[in-house]
Coordinates of C-alpha atoms in Angstrom, one line a residue:
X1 CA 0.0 0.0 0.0
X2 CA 1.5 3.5 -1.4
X3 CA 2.1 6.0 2.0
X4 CA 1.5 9.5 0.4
X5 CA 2.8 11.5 3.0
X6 CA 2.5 14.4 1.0
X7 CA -1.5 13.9 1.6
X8 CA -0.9 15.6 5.0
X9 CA 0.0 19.0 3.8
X10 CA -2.9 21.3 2.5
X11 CA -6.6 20.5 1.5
X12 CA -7.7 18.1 -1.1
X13 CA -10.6 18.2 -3.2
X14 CA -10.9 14.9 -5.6
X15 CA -13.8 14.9 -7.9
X16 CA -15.0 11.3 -8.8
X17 CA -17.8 9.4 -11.0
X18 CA -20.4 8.1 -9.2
X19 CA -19.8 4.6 -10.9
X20 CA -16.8 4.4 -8.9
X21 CA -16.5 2.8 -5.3
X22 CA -14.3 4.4 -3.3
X23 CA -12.9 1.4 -1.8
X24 CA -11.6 0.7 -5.0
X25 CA -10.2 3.9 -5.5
X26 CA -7.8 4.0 -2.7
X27 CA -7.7 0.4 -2.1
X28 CA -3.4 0.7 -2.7
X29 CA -3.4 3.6 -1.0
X30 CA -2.9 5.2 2.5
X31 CA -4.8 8.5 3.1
X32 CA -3.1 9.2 6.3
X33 CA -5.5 9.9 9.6
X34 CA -4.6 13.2 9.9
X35 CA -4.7 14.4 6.0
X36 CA -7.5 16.6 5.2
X37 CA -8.7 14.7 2.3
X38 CA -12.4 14.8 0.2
X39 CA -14.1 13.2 -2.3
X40 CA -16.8 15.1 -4.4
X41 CA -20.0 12.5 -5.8
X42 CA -22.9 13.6 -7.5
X43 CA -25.7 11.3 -6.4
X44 CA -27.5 9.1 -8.6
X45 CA -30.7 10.5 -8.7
X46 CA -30.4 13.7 -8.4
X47 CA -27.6 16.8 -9.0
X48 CA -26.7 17.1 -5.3
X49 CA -23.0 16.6 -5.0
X50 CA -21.7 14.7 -1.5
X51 CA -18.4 15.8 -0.1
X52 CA -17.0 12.7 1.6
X53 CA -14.0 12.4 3.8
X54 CA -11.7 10.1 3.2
X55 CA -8.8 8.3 5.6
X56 CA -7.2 5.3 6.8
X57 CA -6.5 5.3 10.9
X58 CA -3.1 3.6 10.0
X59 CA -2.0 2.0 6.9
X60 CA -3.4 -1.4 6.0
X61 CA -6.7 -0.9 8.3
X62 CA -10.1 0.0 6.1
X63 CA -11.1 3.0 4.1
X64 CA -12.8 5.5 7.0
X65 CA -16.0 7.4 5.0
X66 CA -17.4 10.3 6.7
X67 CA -20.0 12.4 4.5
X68 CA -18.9 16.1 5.7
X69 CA -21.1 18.3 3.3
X70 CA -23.7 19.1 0.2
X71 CA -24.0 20.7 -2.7
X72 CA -27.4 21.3 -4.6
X73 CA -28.5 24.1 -7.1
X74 CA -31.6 25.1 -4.3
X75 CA -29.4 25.3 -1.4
X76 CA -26.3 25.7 -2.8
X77 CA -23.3 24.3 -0.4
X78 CA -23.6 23.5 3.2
X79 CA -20.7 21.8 5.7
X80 CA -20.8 20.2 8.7
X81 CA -20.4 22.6 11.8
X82 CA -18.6 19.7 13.8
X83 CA -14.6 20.0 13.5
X84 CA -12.5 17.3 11.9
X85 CA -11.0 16.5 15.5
X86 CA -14.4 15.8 16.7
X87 CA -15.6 13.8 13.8
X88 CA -12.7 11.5 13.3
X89 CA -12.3 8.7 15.5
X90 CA -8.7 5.8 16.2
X91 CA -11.7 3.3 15.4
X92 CA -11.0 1.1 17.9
X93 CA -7.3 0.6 17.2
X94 CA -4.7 -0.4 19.7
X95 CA -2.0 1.7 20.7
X96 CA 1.0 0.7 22.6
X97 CA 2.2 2.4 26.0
X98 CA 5.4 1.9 27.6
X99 CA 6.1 3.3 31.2
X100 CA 7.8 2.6 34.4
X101 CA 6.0 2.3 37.5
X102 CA 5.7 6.0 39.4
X103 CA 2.9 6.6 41.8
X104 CA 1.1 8.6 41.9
X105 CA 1.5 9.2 38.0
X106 CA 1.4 5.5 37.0
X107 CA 1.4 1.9 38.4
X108 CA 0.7 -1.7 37.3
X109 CA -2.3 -2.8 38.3
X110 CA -4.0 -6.5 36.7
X111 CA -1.2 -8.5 34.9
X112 CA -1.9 -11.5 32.1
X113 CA 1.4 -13.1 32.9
X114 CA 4.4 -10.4 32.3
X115 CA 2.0 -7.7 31.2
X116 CA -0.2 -5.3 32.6
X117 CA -3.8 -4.9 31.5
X118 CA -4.9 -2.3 33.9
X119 CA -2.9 0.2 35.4
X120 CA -3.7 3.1 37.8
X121 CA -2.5 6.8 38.9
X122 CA -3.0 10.4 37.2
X123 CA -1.8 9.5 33.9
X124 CA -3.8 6.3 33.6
X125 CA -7.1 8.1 34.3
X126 CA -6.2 10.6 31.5
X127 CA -5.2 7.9 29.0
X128 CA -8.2 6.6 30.2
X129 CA -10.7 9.9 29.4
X130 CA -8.7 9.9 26.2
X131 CA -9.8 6.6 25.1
X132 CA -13.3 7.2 25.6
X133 CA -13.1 10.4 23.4
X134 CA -10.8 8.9 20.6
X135 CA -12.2 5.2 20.6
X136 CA -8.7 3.4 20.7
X137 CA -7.3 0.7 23.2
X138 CA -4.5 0.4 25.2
X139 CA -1.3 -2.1 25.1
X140 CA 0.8 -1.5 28.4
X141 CA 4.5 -2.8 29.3
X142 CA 7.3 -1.9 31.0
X143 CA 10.6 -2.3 28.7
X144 CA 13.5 -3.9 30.4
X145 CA 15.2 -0.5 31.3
X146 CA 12.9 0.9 33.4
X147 CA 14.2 4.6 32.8
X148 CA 12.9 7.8 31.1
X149 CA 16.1 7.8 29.5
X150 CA 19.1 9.7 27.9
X151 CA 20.2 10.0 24.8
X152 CA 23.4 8.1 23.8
X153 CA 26.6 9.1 22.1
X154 CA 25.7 7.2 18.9
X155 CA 22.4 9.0 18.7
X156 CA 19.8 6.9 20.0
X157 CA 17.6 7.0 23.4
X158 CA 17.8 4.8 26.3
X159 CA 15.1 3.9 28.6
X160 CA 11.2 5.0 28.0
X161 CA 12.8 7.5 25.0
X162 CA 14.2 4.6 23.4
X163 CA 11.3 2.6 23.4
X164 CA 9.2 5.7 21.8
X165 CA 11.9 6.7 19.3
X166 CA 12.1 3.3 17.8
X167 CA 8.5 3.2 17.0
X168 CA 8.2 0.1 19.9
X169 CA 5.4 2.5 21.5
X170 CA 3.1 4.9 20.6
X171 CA 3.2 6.6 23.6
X172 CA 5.3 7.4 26.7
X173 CA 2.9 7.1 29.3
X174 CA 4.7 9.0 32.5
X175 CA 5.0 12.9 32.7
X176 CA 8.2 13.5 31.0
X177 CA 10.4 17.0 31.7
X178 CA 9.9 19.3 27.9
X179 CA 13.2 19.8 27.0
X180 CA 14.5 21.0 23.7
X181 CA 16.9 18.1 22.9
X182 CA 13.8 15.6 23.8
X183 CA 11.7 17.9 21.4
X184 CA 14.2 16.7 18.5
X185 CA 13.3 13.5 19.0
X186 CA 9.6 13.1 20.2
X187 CA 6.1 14.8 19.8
X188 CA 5.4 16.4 23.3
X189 CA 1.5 15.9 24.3
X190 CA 0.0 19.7 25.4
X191 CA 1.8 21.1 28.7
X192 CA 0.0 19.3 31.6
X193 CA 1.9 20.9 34.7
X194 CA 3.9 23.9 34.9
X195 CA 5.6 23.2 38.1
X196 CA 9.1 23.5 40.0
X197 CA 11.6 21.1 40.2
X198 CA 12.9 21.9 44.0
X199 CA 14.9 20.5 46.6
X200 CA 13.8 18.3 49.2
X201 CA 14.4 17.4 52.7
X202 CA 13.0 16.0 56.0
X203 CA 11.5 18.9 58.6
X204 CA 14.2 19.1 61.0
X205 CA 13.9 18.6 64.8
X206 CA 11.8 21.1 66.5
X207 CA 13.7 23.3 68.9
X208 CA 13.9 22.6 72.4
X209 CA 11.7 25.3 74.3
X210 CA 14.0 27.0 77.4
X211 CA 12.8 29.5 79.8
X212 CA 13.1 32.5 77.4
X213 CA 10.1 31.2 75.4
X214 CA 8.2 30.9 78.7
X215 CA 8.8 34.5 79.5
X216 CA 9.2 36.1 75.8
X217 CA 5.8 36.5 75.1
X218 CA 5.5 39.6 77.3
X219 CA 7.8 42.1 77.2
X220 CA 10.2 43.2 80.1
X221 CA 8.3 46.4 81.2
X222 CA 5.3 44.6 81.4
X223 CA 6.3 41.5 83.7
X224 CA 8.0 43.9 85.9
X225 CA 4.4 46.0 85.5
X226 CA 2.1 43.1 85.8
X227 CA 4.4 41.4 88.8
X228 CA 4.6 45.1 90.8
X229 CA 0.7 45.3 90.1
X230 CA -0.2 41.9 91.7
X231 CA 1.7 43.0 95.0
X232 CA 0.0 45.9 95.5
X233 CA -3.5 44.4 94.6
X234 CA -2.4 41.7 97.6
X235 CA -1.2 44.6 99.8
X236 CA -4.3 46.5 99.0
X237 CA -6.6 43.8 99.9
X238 CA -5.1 42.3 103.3
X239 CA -4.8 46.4 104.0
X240 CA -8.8 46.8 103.2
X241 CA -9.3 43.9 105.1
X242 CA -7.3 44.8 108.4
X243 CA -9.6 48.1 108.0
X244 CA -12.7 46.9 107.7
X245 CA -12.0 44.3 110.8
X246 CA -10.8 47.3 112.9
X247 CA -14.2 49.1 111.8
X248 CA -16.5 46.2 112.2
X249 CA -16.8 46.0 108.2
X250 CA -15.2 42.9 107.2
X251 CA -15.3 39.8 109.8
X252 CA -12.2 38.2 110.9
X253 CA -12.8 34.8 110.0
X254 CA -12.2 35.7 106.4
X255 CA -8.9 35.5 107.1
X256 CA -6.9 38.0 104.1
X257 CA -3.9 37.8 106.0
X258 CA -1.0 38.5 103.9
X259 CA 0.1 35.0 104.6
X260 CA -3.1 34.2 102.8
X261 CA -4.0 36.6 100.4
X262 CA -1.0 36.1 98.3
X263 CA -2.7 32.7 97.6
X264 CA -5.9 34.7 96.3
X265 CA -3.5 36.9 93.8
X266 CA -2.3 33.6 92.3
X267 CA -6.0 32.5 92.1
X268 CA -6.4 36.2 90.0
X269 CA -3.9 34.8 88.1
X270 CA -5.2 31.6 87.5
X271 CA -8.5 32.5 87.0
X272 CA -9.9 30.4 90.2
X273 CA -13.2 31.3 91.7
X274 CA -12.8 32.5 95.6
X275 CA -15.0 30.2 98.2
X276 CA -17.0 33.0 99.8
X277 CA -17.4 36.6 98.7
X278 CA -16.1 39.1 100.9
X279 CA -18.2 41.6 102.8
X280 CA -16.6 44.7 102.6
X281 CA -17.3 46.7 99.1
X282 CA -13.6 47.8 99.0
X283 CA -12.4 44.0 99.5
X284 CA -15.0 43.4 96.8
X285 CA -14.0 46.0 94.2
X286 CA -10.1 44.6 94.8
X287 CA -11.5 41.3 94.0
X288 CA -12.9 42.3 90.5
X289 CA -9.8 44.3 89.5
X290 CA -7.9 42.0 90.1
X291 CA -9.8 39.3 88.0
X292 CA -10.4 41.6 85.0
X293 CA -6.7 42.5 84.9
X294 CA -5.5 38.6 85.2
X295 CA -8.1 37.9 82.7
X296 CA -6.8 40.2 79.7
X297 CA -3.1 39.0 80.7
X298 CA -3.9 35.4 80.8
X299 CA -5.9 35.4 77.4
X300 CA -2.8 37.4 75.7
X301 CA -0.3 34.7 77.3
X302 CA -2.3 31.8 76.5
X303 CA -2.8 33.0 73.2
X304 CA 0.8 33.6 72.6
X305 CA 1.7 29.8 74.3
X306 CA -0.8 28.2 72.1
X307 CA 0.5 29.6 68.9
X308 CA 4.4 28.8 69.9
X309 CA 3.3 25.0 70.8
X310 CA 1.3 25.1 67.5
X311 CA 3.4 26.8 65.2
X312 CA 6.9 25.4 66.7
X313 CA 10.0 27.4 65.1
X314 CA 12.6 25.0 63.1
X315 CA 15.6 26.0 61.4
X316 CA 16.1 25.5 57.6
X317 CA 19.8 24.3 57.3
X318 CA 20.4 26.1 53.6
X319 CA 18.0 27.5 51.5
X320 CA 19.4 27.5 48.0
X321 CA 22.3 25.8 45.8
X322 CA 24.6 27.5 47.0
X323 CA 24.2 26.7 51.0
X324 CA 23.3 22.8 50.3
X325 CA 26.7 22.6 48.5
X326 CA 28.5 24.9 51.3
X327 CA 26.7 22.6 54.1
X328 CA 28.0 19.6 52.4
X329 CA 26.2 17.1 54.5
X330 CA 23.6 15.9 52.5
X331 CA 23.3 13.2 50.0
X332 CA 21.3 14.4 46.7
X333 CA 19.3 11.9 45.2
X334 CA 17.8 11.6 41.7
X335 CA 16.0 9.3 39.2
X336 CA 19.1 7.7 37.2
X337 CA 19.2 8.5 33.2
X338 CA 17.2 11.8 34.0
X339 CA 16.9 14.9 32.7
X340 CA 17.2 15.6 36.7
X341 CA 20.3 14.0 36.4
X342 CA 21.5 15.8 33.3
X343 CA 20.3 19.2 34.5
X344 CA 23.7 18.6 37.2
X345 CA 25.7 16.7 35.7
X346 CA 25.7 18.3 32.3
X347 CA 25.4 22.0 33.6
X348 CA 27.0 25.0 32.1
X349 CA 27.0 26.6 35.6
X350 CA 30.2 25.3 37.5
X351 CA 28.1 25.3 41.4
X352 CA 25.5 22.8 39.8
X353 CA 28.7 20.8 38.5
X354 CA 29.9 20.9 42.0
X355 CA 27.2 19.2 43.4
X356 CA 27.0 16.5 40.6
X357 CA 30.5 15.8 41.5
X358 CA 30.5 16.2 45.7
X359 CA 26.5 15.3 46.7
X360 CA 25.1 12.7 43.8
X361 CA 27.9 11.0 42.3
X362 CA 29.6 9.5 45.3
X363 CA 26.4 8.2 46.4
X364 CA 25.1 7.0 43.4
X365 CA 24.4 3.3 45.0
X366 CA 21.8 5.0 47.2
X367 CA 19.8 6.2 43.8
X368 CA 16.3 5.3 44.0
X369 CA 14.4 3.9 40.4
X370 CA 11.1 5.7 41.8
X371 CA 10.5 9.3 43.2
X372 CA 8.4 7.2 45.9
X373 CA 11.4 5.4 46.9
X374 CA 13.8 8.6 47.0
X375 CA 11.1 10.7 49.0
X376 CA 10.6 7.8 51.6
X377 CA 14.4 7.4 52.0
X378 CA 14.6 11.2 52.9
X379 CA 12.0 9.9 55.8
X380 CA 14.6 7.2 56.8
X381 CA 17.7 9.2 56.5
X382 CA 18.2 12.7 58.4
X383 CA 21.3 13.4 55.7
X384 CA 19.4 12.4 52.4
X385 CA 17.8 15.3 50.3
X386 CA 16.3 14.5 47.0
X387 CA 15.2 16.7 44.4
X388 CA 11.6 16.1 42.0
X389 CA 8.7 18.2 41.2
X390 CA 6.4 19.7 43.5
X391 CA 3.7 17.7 42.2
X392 CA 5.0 14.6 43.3
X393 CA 6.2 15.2 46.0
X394 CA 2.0 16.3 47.4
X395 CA 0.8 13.8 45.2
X396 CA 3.1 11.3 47.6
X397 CA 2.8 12.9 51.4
X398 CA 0.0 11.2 51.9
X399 CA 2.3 7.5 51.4
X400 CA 5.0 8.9 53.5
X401 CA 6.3 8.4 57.2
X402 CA 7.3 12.0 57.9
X403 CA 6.9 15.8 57.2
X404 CA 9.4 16.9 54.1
X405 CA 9.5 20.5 53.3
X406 CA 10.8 22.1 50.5
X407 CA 14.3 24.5 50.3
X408 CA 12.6 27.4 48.9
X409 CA 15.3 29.0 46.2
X410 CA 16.9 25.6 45.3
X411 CA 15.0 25.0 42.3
X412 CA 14.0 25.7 38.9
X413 CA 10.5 26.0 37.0
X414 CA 9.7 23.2 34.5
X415 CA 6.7 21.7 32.5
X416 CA 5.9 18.0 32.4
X417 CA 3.6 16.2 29.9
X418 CA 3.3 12.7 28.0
X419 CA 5.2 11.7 24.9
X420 CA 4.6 9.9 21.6
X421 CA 6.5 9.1 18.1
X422 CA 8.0 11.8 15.9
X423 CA 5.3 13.1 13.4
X424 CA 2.6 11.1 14.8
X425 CA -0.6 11.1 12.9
X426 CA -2.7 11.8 15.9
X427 CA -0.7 14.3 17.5
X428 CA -3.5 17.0 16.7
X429 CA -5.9 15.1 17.4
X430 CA -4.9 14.4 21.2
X431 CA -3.9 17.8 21.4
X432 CA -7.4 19.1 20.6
X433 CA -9.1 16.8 23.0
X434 CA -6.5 17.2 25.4
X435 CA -7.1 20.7 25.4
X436 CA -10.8 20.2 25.6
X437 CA -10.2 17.8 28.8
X438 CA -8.3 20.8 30.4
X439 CA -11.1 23.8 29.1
X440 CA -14.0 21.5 30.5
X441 CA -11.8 21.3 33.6
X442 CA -12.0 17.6 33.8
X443 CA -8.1 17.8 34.5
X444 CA -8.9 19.8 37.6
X445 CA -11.4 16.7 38.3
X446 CA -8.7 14.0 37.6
X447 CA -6.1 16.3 40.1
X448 CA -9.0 16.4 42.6
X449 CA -9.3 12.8 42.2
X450 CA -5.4 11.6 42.7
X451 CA -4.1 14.3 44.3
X452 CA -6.8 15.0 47.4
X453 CA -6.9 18.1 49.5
X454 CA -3.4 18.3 50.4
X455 CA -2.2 21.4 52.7
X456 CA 1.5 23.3 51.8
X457 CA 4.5 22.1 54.1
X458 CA 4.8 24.4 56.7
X459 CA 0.9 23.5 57.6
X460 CA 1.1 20.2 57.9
X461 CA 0.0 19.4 61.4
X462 CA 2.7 18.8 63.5
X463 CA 3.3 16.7 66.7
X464 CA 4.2 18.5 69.9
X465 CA 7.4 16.5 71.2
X466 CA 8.3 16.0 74.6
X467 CA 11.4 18.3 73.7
X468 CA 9.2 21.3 72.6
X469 CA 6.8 21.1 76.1
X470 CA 10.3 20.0 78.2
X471 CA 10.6 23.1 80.2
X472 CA 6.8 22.7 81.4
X473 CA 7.9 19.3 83.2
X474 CA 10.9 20.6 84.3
X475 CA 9.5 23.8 86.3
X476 CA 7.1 21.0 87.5
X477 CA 9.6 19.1 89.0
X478 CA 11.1 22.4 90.3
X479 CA 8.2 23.0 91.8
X480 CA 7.4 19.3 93.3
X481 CA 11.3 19.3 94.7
X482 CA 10.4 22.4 96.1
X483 CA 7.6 21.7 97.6
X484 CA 8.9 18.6 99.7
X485 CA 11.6 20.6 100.5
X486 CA 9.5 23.1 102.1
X487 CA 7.5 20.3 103.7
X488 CA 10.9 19.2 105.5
X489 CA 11.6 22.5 106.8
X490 CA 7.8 23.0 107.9
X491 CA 8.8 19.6 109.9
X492 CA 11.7 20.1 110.9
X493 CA 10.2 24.1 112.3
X494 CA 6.9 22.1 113.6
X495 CA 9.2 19.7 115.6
X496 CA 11.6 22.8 116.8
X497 CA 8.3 24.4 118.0
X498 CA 7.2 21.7 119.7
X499 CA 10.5 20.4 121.5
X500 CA 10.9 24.4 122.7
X501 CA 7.8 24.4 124.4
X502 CA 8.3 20.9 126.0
X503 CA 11.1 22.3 127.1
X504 CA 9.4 25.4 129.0
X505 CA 6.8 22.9 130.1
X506 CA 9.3 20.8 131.8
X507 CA 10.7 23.8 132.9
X508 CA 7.9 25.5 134.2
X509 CA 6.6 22.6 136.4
X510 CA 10.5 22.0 137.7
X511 CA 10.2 25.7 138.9
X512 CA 6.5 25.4 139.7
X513 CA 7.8 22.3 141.4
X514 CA 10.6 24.3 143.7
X515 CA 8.2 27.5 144.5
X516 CA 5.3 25.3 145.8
X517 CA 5.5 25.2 149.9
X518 CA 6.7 21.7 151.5
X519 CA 4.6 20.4 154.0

């Protein structure tokens, strides 16, 4: 069967007798799928002319027919108003995908021996969509180098390129970096994500809380202020008290004692109800300044404490190229035969080069095959940092063990998308419903649907450690040591007491004893 490829470029109009069957016509000859090709009839029983399209989905399947238009001396012509994308169809044809396993983009799922028949992930849902739309079938497999693949010095692609390049696969399957040496040798499916390709580590420890973040929240005038305040309001009130008792105002059993209302200002403090109301109006009027004042001060505290336990500082230990290389403790991890890869390795910038040579080449046995596999080792290993899209990475937090936040200037912007053969005949054709997935916002849907409600790094929820809330326990066991402490000494002052006034007892009735008169 004849390939005229030169079918493909410009419109064709062919005018043919009715007496001939178009299958006949072309049937040595391959109207490519994406040539705009049409045959003109006049029908047999009357002078209206039929415009008919003509194409083959790939050469050696059946003559497609699709009447497009008319043409009558009345009406004069008239064309369809659907496009050619929406009326041309893969007729149930079966494509082949290659890709590697790369959740949350795409993973096997039922296999029929060494193959897949089902896979699953963000890609496979759109492959999916697109199938429906275009009425073709899928072939999956994973080729024995499970790569995306670089190109070689003879010229040809390794890995997932290779496979596409050779004409092995119709597609590339996985969301492959747009670069323009890949562009030379593939067709590029419309962007899907504009995204960054950013540096990654683990959240590092929390910092241990000391007693500045106890008393930071307020500032030193107004401890000194609120501390000087809180005497007076306890002076004032055992003052107001001892008046009103000398005046027959307050009663004595109240007992505000200074001993004793010092124990009230800490309940002001603490925002604990008193067991009885005082009777003198002064007394009482102390009592509610002092609440109202503890009040506003506690709420501003607490609200302070909360957000510090909540929102607990951490340090980021570089935050571009230039400080990861300078720190020099971290491993860098990425996919082998990458683009990732290359973008170090074969960099015109000599700090990139740096790192290829210092942080990922000397620890090239730790490189994972998955960006699951690389994130999760960041989890495992305090000194492992690994650098893939920001997709990814929140399509993936969900899977992983730990909190991994991103080093906000180490990274650079980059779009991602699917691949196919050089000069495919259907390249427009999943363009335009590609686009038309996107426009209808049934990408957003598919996002929605893989990647669910995830929150940005730094508000992830995180766990309050025992080294974040340590200074709480240990002014409690300051204060427990303390307090036995003082119980020894209230003890050991109780026993004093009571062994001085044995003392004078025995005393007392030994000189009772010598003044009484002897008989």
């Amino acid at each position: 069967m004849a390939d005229l490829d030169a079918l493909t470029v410009g419109r064709w109009l062919l005018f043919v007798d009715i007496k001939w069957s178009l299958q006949d016509i072309f049937a040595n000859v391959n109207v490519p799928f994406d040539a705009d090709f049409t045959v003109a009839r006049q029908s047999p029983r009357s002078s209206e002319v039929f415009f008919t399209e003509v194409y083959r989905v790939r050469s050696g399947t059946r003559l497609q027919e699709q009447v497009a238009g008319n043409w009558s001396e009345t009406r004069g012509a008239t064309w369809t108003t659907m496009s050619v994308y929406q009326r041309r169809h893969l007729d149930g044809i079966v494509l082949k995908g290659v890709f590697k396993p790369e959740p949350p983009y795409v993973s096997a799922g039922k296999n029929e021996g060494n193959e897949p028949i089902e896979i699953h992930g963000f890609c496979a849902e759109l492959i999916k969509m697109l199938q429906h739309r275009m009425n073709f079938k899928m072939k999956y497999y994973v080729p024995e180098e499970p790569t995306f693949g670089t190109r070689r010095e003879d010229g040809t692609w390794s890995g997932l390129m290779g496979e596409v390049t050779s004409g092995r696969a119709d597609i590339g399957l996985n969301l492959f970096m747009v670069t323009a040496k890949r562009a030379a040798a593939i067709e590029y499916f419309p962007p899907i994500f504009n995204t960054k390709m950013i540096l990654h580590i683990k959240l590092p420890g929390l910092e241990d809380s000391d007693m500045n973040d106890l008393v930071s929240e307020f500032t030193p005038d107004l401890w000194v202020a609120s501390m000087v305040t809180f005497v007076l309001i306890t002076l004032l009130l055992t003052a107001s008290w001892w008046i009103g008792v000398k005046f027959n105002i307050s009663q004595e059993t109240e007992s505000l004692e200074l001993r004793y209302t010092w124990l009230h200002t800490v309940g002001f403090i603490t925002q604990k109800s008193i067991e009885m109301s005082p009777v003198s109006l002064s007394c009482g009027i102390i009592y509610l300044m002092g609440y109202l004042l503890a009040l506003v001060l506690f709420v501003a505290y607490g609200a302070i404490l909360i957000s510090f336990l909540t929102i607990s500082p951490f340090n980021i230990p570089f935050t571009d190229f230039e400080g990861f290389l300078r720190d020099g403790t971290y491993a860098l991890g990425v996919v082998r035969n990458s683009e990732r890869e290359a973008y170090f390795k074969n960099s015109n910038e000599e700090l990139l080069k740096k790192i290829y040579k210092k942080l990922i080449e000397p620890y090239s046995y730790k490189t994972p095959k998955k960006d699951k596999d690389g994130l999760r080792q960041v989890c495992f290993d305090n000194k492992y940092s690994y650098f893939c899209t920001q997709v990814t990475r929140r399509g993936l937090e969900r899977t992983l063990p730990c909190v991994i936040i991103e080093i906000p200037h180490a990274y650079f912007y980059t779009t991602v998308t699917m691949i196919m053969q050089r000069s495919s005949p259907y390249k427009r054709f999943f363009t335009y419903h590609l686009q038309e997935i996107k426009r209808t916002g049934m990408l957003k849907r598919i996002n929605m649907k893989i990647w669910r409600k995830n929150q940005d790094n730094l508000n992830n929820i995180l766990s309050v450690s025992l080294n974040t809330v340590g200074i709480f326990y240990v002014i409690l066991a300051a204060g427990a040591v303390i307090s036995i402490l003082l119980l020894f000494l209230e003890i050991a002052i109780n026993r004093f007491q009571e062994q001085r006034i044995s003392t004078s007892k025995r005393h007392y009735k030994k000189d009772y004893t010598n003044l009484a008169p002897r008989k």
